[in-house]
PDB file of C-alpha atoms in Angstrom:
ATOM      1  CA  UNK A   1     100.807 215.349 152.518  1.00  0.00           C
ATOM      2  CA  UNK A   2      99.771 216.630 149.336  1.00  0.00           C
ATOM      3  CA  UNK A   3      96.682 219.333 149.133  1.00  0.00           C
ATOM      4  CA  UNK A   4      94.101 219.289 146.423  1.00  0.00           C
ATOM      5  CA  UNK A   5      91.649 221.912 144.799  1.00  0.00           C
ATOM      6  CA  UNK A   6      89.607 222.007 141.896  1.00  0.00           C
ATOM      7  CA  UNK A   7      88.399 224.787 139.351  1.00  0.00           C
ATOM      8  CA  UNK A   8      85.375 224.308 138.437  1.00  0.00           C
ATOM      9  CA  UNK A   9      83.472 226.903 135.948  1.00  0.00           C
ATOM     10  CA  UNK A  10      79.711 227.588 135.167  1.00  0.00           C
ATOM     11  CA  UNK A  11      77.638 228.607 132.465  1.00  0.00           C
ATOM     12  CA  UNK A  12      79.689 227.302 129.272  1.00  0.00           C
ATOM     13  CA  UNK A  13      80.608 226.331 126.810  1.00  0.00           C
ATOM     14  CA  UNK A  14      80.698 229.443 124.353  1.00  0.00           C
ATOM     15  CA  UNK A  15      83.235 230.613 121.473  1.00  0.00           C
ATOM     16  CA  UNK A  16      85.071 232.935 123.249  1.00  0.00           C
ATOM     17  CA  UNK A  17      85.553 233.125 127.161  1.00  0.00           C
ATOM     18  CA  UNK A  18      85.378 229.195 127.382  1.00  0.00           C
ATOM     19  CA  UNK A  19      87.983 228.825 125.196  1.00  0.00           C
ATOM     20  CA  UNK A  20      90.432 231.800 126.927  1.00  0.00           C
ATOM     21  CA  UNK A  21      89.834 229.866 129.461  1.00  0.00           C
ATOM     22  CA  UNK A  22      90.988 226.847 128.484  1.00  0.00           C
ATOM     23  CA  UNK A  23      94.049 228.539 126.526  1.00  0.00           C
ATOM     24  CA  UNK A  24      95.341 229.186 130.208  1.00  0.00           C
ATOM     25  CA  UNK A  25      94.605 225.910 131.516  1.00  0.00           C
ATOM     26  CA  UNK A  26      96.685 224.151 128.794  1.00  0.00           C
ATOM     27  CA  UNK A  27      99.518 226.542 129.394  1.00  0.00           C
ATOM     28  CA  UNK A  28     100.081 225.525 133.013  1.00  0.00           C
ATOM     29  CA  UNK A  29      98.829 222.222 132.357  1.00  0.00           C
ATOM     30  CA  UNK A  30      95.803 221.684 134.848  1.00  0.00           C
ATOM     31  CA  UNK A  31      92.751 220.182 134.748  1.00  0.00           C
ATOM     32  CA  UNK A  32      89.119 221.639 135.842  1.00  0.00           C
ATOM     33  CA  UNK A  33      85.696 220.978 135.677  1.00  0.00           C
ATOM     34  CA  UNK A  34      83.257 223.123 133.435  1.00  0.00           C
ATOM     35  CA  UNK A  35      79.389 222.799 134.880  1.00  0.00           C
ATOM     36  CA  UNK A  36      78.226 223.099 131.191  1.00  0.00           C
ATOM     37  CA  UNK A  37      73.831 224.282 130.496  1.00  0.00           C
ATOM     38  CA  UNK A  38      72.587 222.372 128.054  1.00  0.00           C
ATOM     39  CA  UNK A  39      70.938 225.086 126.398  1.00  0.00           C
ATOM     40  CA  UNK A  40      74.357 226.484 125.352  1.00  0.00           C
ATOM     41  CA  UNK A  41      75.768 223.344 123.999  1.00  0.00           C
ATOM     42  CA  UNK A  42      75.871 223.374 119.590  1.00  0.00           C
ATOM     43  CA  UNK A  43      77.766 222.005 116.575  1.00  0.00           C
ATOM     44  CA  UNK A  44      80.575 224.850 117.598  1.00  0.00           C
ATOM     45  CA  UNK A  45      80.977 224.579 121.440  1.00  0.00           C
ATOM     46  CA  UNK A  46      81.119 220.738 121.025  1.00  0.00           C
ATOM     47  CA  UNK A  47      84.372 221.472 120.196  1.00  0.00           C
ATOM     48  CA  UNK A  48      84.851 223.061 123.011  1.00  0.00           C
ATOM     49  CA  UNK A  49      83.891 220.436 125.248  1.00  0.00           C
ATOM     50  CA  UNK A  50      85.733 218.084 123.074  1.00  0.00           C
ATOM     51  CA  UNK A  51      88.850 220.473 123.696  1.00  0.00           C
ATOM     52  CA  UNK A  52      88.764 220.391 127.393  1.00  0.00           C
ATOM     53  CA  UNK A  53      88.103 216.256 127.686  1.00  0.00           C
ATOM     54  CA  UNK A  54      91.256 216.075 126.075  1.00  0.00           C
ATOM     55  CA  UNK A  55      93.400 218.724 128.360  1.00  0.00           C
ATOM     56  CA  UNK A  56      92.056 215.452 131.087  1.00  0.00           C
ATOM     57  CA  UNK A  57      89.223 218.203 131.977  1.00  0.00           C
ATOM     58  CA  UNK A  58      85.696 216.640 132.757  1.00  0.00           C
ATOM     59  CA  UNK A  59      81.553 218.177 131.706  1.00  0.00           C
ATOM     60  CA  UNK A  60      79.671 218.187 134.844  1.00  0.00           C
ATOM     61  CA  UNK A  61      75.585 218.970 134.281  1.00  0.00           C
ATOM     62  CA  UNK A  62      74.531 222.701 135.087  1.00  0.00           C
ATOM     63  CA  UNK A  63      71.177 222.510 133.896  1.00  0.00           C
ATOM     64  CA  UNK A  64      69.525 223.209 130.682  1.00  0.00           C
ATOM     65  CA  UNK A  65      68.012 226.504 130.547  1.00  0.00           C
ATOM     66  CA  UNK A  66      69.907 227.672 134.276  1.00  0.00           C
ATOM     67  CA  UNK A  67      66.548 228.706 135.530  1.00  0.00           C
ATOM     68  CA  UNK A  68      65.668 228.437 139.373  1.00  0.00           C
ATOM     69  CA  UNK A  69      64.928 224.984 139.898  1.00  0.00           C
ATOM     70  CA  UNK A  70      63.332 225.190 143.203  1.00  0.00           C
ATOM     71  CA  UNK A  71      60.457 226.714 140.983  1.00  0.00           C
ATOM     72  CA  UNK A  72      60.050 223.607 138.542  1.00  0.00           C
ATOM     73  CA  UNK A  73      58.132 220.724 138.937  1.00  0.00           C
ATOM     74  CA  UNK A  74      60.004 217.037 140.006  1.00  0.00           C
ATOM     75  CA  UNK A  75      59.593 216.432 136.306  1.00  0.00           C
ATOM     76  CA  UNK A  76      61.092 219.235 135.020  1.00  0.00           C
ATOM     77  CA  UNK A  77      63.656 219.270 137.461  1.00  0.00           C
ATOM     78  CA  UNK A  78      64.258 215.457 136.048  1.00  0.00           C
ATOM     79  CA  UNK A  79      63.878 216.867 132.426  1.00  0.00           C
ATOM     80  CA  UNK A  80      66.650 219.635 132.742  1.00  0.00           C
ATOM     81  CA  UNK A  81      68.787 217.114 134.315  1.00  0.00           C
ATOM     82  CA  UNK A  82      68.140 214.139 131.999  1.00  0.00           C
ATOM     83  CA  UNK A  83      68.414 216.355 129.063  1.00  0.00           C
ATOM     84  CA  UNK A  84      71.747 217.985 129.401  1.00  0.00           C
ATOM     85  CA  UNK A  85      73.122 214.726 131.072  1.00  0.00           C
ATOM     86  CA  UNK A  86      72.137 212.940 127.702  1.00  0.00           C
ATOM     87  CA  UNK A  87      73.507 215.635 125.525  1.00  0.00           C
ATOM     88  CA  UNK A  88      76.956 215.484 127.526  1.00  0.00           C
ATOM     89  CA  UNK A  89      77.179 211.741 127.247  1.00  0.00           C
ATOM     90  CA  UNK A  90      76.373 212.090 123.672  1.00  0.00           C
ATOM     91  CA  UNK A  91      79.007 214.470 122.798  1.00  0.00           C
ATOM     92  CA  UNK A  92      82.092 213.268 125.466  1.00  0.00           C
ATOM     93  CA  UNK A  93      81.201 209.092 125.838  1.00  0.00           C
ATOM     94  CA  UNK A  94      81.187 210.418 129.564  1.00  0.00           C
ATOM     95  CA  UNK A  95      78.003 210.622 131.940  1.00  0.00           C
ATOM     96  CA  UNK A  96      78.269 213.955 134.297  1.00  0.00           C
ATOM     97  CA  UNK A  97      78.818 212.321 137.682  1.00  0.00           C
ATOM     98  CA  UNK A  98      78.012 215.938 139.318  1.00  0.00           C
ATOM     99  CA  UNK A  99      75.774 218.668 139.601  1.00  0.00           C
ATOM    100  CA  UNK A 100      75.501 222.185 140.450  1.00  0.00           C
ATOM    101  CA  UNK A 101      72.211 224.035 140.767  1.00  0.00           C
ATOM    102  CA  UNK A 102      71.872 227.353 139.098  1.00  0.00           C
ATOM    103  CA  UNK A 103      71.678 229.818 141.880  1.00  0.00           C
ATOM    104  CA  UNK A 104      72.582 227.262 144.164  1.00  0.00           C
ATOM    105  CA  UNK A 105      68.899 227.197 144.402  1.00  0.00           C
ATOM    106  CA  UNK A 106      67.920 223.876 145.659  1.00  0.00           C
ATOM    107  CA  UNK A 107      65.697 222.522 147.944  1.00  0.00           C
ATOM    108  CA  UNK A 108      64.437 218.257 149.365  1.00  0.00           C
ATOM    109  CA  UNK A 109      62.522 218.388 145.687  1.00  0.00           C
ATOM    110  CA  UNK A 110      65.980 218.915 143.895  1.00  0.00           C
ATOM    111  CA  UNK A 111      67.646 216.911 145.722  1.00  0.00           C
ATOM    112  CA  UNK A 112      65.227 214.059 145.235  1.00  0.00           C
ATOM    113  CA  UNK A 113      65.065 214.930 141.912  1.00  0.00           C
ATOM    114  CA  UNK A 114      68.473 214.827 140.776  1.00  0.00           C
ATOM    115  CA  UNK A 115      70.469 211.173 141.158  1.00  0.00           C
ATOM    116  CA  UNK A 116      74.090 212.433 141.384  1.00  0.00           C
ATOM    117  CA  UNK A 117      75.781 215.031 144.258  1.00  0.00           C
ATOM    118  CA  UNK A 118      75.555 218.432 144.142  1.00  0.00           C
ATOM    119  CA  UNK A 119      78.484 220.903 144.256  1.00  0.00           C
ATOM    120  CA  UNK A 120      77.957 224.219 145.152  1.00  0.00           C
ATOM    121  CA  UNK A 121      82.229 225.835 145.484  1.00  0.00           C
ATOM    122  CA  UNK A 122      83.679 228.483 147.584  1.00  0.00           C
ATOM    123  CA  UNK A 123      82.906 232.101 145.960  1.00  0.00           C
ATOM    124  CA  UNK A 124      84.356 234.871 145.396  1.00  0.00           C
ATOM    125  CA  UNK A 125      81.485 236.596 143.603  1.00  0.00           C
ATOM    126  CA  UNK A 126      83.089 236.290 140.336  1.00  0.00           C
ATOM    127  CA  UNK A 127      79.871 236.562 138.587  1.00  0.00           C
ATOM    128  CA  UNK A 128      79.930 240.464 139.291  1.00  0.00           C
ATOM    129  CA  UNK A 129      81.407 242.707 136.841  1.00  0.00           C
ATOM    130  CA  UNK A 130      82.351 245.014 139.680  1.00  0.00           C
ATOM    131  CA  UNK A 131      84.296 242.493 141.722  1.00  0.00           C
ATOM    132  CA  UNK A 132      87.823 243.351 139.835  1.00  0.00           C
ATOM    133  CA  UNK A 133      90.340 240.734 139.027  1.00  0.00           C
ATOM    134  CA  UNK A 134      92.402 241.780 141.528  1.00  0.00           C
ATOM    135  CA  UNK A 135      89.612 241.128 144.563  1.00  0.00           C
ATOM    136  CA  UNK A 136      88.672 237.740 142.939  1.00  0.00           C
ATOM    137  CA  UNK A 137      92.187 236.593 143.104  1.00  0.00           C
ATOM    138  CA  UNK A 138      92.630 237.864 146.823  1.00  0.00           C
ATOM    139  CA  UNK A 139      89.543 236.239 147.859  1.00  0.00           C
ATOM    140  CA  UNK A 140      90.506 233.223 146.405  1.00  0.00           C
ATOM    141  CA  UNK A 141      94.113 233.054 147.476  1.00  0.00           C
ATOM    142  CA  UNK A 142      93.108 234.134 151.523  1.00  0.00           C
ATOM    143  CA  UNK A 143      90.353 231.484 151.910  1.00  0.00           C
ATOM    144  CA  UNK A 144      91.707 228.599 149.907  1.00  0.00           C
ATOM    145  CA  UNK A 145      92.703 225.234 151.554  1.00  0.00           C
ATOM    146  CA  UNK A 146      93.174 221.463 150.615  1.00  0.00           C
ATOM    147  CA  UNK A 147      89.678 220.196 149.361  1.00  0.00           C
ATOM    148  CA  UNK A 148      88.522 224.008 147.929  1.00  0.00           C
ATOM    149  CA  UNK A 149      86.244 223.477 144.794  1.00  0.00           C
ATOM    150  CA  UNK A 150      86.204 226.249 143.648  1.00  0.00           C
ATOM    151  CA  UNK A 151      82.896 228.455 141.927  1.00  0.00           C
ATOM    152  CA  UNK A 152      84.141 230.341 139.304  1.00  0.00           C
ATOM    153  CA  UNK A 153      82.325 231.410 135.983  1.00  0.00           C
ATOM    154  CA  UNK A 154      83.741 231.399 132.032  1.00  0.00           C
ATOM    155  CA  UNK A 155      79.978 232.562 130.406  1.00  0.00           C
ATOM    156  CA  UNK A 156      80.952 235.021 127.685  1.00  0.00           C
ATOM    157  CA  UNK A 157      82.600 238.667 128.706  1.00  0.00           C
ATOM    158  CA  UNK A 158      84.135 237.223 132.297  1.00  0.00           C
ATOM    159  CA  UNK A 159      87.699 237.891 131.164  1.00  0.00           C
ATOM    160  CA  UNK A 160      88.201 239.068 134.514  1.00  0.00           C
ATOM    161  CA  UNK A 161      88.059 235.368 135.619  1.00  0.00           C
ATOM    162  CA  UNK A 162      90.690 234.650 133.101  1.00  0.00           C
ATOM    163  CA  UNK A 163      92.958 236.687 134.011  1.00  0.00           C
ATOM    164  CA  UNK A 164      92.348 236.120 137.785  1.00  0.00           C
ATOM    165  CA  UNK A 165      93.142 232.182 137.232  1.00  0.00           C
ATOM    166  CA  UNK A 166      96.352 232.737 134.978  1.00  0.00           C
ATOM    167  CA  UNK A 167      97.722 234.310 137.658  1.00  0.00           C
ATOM    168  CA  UNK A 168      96.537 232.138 140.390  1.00  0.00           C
ATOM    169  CA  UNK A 169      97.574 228.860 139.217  1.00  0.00           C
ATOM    170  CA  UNK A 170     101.353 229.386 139.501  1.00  0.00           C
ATOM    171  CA  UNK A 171     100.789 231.114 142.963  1.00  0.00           C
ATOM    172  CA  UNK A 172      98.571 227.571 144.005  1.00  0.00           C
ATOM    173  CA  UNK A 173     101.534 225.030 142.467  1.00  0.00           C
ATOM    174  CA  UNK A 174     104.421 227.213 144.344  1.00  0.00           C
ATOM    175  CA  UNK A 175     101.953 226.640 147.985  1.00  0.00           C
ATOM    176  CA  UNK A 176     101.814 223.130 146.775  1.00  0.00           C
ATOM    177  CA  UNK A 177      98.945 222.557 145.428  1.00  0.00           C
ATOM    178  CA  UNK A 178      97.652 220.090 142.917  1.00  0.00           C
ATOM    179  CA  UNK A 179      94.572 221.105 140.726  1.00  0.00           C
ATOM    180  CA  UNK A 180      92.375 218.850 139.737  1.00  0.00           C
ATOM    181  CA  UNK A 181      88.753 217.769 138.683  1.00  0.00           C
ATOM    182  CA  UNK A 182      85.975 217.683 140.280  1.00  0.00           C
ATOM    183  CA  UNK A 183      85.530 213.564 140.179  1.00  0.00           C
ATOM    184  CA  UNK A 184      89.317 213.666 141.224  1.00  0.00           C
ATOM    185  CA  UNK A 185      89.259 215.417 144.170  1.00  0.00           C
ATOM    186  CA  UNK A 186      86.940 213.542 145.969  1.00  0.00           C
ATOM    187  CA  UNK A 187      89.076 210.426 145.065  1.00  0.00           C
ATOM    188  CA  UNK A 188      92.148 211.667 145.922  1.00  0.00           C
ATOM    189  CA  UNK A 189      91.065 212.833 149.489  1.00  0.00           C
ATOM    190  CA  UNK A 190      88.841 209.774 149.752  1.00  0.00           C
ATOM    191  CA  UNK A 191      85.616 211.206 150.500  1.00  0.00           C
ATOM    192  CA  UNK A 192      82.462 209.732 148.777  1.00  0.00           C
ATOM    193  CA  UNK A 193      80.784 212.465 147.614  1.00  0.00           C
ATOM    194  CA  UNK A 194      77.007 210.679 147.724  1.00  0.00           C
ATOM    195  CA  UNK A 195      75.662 212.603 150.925  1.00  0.00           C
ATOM    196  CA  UNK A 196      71.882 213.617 149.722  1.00  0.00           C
ATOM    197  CA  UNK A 197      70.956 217.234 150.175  1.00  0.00           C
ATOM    198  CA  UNK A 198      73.852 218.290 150.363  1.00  0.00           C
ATOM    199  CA  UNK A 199      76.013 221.334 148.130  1.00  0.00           C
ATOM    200  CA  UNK A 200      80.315 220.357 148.537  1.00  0.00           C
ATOM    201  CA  UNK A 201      82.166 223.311 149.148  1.00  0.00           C
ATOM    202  CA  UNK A 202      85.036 221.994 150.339  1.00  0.00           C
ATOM    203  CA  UNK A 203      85.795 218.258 150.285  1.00  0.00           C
ATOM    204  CA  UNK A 204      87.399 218.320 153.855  1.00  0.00           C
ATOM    205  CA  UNK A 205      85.895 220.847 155.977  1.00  0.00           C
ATOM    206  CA  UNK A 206      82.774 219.394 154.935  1.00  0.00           C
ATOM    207  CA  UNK A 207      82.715 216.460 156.226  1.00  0.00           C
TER     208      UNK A 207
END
């Protein structure tokens, strides 16, 4: 039986990390999902996004402005949504069909606020400049199993993450597993992803 994960990366798209990023996912030819803010999206990282729907990667909705949502209003919830899921669609031809809250700050307004499933990923704290390469990639490689999404980051500096997923990948394919997006893995382990208030970790265990 084949076994599935799925990279999926917050806080892009940007001119430098984003695209390091995606330099080592076209080397070992993978896909992932980038949870893209709105607020970060121009006439420069378009072609960034651009660049990763063609390596087969997908633009999932991270916000606009990656504030705490569970301290907006439903309608600004809606508009932070609405207005990065627009901007995505405009730029790719492709609606996000996920979402992950900043923070993983969400509450029943969020949820009710917000018409697609939520992801939230198994972390390894990548986010923190003192949590080495090296640890990332050991917490990552002793906790993963078939239906991992994982939360990792590519905003601007987190070279740390880079290098911790160039050499993971190989490591992943040589247990057997196949990486995929976000949209994928739910399809390919046939679990409908639709469960309101609820933040996916891990496809299987999950259920």
């Amino acid at each position: 039986m084949s076994m599935y994960c799925s990279l999926t990366f917050d806080d892009g798209p940007n001119l430098t990390t984003s695209i390091r990023m995606l330099d080592v996912l076209e080397r070992h030819k993978v896909r992932a999902s980038f949870f893209v803010c709105g607020k970060n999206i121009n006439d420069e990282t378009k072609k960034i996004m651009f660049r990763a729907q063609s390596l087969g990667c997908t633009i999932e909705n991270h916000s606009w402005t990656h504030s705490h949502m569970t301290e907006l209003s439903s309608e600004e919830i809606k508009n932070e949504f609405d207005r990065t899921s627009a901007l995505i669609e405009n730029v790719t031809g492709r609606r996000p069909e996920f979402f992950r809250a900043p923070y993983i700050d969400a509450d029943e307004k969020v949820f009710s606020s917000v018409p697609v499933p939520f992801i939230e990923g198994e972390n390894c704290e990548d986010w923190l400049a003192e949590v080495d390469a090296d640890t990332r990639y050991e917490r990552i490689i002793s906790t993963i199993s078939s239906g991992s999404l994982l939360l990792l980051h590519d905003f601007e500096g987190n070279e740390a993450t880079v290098e911790c997923i160039d050499r993971l990948i190989p490591v992943l394919k040589d247990r057997g597993f196949e990486l995929v997006t976000a949209p994928e893995i739910f399809k390919k382990l046939g679990v409908d992803p639709d469960v309101h208030g609820h933040q996916w970790k891990n496809v299987l265990k999950d259920i």
